[in-house]
GROMACS .gro file of C-alpha atoms in nm:
model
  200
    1UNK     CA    1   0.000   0.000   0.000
    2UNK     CA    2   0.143   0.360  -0.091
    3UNK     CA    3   0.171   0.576   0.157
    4UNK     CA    4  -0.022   0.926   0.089
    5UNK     CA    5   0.335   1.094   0.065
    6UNK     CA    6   0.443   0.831  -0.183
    7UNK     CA    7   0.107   0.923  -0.382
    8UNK     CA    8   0.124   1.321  -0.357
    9UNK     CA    9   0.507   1.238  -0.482
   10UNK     CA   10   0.381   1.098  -0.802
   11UNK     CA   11   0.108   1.369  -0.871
   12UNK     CA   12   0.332   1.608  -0.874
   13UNK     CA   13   0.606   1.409  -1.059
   14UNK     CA   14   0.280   1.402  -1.336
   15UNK     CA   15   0.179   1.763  -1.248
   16UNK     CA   16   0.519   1.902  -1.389
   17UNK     CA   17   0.560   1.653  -1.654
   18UNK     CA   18   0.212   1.814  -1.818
   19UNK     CA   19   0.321   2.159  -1.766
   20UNK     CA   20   0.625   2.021  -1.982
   21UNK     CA   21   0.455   1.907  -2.186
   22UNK     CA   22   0.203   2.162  -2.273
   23UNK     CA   23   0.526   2.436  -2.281
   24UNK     CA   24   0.656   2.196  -2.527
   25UNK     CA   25   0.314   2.205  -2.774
   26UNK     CA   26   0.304   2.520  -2.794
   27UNK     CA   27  -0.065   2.704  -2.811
   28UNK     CA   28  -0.191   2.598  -3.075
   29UNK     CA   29  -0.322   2.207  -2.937
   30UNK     CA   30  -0.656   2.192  -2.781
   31UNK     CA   31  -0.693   2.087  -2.443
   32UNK     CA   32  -0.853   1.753  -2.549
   33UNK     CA   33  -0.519   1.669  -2.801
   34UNK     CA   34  -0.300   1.741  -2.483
   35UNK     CA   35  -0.487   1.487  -2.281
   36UNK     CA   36  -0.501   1.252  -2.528
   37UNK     CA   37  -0.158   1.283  -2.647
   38UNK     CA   38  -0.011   1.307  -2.272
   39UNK     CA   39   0.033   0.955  -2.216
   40UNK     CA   40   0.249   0.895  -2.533
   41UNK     CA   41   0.437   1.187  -2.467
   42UNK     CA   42   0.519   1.087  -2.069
   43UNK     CA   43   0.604   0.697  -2.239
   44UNK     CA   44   0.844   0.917  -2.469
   45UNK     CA   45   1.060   1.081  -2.170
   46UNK     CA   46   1.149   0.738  -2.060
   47UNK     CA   47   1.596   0.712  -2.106
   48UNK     CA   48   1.532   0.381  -2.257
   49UNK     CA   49   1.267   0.534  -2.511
   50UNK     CA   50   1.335   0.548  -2.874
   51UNK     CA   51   1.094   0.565  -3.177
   52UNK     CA   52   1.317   0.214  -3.262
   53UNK     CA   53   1.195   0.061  -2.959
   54UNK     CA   54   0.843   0.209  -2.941
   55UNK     CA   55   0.795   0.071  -3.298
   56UNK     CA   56   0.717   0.422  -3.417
   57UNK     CA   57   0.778   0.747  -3.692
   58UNK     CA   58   0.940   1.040  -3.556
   59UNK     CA   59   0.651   1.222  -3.597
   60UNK     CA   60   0.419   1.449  -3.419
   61UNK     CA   61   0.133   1.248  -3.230
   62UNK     CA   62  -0.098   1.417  -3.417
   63UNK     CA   63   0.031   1.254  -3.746
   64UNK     CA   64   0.088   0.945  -3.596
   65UNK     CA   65  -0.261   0.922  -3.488
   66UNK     CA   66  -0.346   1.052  -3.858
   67UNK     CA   67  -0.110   0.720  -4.034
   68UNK     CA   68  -0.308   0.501  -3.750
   69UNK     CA   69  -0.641   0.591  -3.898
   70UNK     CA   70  -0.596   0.615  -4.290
   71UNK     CA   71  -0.349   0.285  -4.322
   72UNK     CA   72  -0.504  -0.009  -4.458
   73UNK     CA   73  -0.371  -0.368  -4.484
   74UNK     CA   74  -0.360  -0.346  -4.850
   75UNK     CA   75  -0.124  -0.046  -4.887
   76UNK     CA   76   0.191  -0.063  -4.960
   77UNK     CA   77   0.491   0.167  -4.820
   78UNK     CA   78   0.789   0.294  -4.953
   79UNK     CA   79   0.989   0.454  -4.677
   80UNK     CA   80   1.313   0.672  -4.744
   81UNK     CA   81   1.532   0.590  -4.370
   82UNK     CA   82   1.444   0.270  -4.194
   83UNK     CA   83   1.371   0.288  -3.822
   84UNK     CA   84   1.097   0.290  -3.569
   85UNK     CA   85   0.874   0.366  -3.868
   86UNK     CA   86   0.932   0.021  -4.085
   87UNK     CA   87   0.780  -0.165  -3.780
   88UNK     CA   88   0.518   0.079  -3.739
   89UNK     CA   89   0.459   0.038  -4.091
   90UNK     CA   90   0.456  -0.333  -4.114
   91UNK     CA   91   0.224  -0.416  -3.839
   92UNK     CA   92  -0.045  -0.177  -4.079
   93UNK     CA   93   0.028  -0.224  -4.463
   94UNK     CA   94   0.064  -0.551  -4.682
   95UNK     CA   95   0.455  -0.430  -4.748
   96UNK     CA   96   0.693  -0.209  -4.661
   97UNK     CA   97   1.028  -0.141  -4.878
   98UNK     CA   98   1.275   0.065  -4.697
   99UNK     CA   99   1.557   0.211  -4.837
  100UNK     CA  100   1.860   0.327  -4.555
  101UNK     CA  101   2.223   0.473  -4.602
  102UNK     CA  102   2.370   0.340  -4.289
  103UNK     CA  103   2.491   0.002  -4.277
  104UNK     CA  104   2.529  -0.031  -3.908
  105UNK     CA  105   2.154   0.159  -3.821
  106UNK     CA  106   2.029  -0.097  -4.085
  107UNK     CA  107   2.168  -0.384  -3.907
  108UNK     CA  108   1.997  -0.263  -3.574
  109UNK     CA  109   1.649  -0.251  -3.775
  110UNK     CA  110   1.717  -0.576  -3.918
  111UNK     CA  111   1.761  -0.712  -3.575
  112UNK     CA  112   1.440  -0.599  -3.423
  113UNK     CA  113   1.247  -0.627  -3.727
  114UNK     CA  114   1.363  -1.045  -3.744
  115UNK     CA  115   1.214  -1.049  -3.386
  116UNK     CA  116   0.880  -1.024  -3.508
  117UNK     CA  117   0.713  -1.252  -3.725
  118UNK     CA  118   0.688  -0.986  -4.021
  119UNK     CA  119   0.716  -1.124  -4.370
  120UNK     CA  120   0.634  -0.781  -4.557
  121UNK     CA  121   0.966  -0.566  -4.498
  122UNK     CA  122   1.220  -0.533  -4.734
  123UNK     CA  123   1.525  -0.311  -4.600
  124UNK     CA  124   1.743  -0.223  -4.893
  125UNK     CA  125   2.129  -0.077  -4.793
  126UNK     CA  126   2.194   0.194  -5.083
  127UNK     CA  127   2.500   0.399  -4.923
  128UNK     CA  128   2.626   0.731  -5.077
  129UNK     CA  129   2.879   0.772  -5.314
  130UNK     CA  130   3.218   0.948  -5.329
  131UNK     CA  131   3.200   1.241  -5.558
  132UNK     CA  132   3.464   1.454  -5.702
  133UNK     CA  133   3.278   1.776  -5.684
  134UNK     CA  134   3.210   1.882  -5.436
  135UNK     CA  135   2.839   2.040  -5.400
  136UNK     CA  136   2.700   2.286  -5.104
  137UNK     CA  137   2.500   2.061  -4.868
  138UNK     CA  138   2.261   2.410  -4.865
  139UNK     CA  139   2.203   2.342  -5.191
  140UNK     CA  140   1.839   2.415  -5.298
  141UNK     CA  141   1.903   2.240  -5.627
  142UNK     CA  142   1.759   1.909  -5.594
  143UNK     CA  143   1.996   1.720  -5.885
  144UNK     CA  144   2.247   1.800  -5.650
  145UNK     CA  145   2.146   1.452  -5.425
  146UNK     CA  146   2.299   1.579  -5.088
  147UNK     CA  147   2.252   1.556  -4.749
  148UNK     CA  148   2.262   1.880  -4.489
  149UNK     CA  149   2.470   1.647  -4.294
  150UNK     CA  150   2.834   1.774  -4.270
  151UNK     CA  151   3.008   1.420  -4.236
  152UNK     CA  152   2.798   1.387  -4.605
  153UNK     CA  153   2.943   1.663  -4.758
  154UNK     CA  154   3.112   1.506  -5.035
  155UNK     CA  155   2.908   1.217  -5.082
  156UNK     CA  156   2.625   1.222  -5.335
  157UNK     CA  157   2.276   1.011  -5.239
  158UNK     CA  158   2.161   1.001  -5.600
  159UNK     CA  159   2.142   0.616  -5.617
  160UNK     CA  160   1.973   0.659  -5.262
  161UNK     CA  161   1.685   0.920  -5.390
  162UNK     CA  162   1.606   0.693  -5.712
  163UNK     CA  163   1.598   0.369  -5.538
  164UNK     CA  164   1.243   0.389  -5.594
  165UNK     CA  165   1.266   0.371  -5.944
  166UNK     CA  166   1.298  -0.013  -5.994
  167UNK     CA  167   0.949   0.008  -5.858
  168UNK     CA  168   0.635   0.024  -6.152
  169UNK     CA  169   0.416   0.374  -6.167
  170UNK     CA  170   0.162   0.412  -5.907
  171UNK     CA  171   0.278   0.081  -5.691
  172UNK     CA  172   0.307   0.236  -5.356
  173UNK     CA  173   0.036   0.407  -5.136
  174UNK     CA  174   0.260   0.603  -4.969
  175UNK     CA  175   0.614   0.739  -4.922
  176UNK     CA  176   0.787   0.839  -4.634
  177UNK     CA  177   1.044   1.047  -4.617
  178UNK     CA  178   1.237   1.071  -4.346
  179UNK     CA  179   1.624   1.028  -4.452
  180UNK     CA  180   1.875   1.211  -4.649
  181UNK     CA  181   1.859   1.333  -4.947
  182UNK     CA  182   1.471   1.465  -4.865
  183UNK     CA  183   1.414   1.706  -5.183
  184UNK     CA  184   1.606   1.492  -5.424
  185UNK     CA  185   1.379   1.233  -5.305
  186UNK     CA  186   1.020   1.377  -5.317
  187UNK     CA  187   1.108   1.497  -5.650
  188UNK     CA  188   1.133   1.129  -5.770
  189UNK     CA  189   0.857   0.961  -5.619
  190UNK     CA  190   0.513   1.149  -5.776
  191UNK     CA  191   0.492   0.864  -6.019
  192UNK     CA  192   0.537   0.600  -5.806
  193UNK     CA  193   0.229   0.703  -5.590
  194UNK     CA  194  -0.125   0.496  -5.633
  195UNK     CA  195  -0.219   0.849  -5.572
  196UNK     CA  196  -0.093   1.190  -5.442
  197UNK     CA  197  -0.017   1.119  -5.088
  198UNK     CA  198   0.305   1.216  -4.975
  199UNK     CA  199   0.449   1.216  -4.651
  200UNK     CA  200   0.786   1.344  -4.528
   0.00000   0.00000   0.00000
């Protein structure tokens, strides 16, 4: 049995945490979205946390919530940057191809995803490439195929933004982009889309 101390404790450990959280959102959420979305958000501060682990996007609740209502289980997914989001996406859709730069983040994903008894993902490794010329990472040219990542600077992520291409017109449902090379990438995938949803 708690002790009364023990339970004022906890309230207040919650009282703050919702005043956090509220700073956090801003103005412009309702009072009902802040209840509702509370609980995720408290889950979220945990150290151990990660949208890996949780088996979600790194996205705003809001859109979560959004991708929780619209998916069906005959969509199909293409996903630029694997992550919390494949899993997320594999537990909703009929398949999910994910395309990710990193080779040791991809063997992480791999991992977790072989834990479950998922038959629809396909994780594709398509690293960046060398390139002589150099281009500016602020680049708003989107044939330039970089990443705003400095440790990317000289690397070029066109194979990366067209991986979508070996893929018929209008196959996928929906792409998410959340990896590098974003405006190279959105640029490529119109045609690929069932119809215009697009998601970054």
């Amino acid at each position: 049995m708690h002790s009364s101390n023990t339970i004022l404790q906890n309230l207040e450990t919650y009282r703050n945490a919702a005043k956090r959280f509220a700073k956090e959102q801003g103005y412009n959420i309702s009072i009902w979205d802040l209840i509702r979305f509370f609980p995720s958000w408290f889950r979220s501060q945990n150290k151990e946390a990660s949208p890996l682990i949780d088996q979600v996007p790194w996205l705003t609740f809001a859109a979560i919530q959004f991708l929780e209502k619209h998916l069906t289980q005959n969509m199909r997914v293409y996903e630029y940057g694997a992550g919390g989001s494949t899993l997320f996406f594999a537990a909703r859709v009929s398949e999910v191809v994910s395309v990710e730069h990193d080779p040791v983040w991809i063997s992480k994903v791999n991992t977790l995803v072989d834990s479950y008894p998922y038959k629809n993902v396909k994780i594709c490794l398509v690293e960046p490439i060398l390139q002589t010329n150099r281009v500016d990472p602020k680049s708003s040219d989107p044939s330039a195929y970089c990443s705003a990542l400095k440790k990317y600077a000289e690397y070029s992520f066109q194979d990366y933004a067209s991986s979508i291409d070996i893929y018929p017109d209008e196959y996928f449902d929906l792409v998410f982009i959340d990896g590098r090379a974003r405006r190279p990438a959105s640029n490529t995938v119109f045609q690929k889309l069932s119809r215009m949803d697009l998601f970054y």
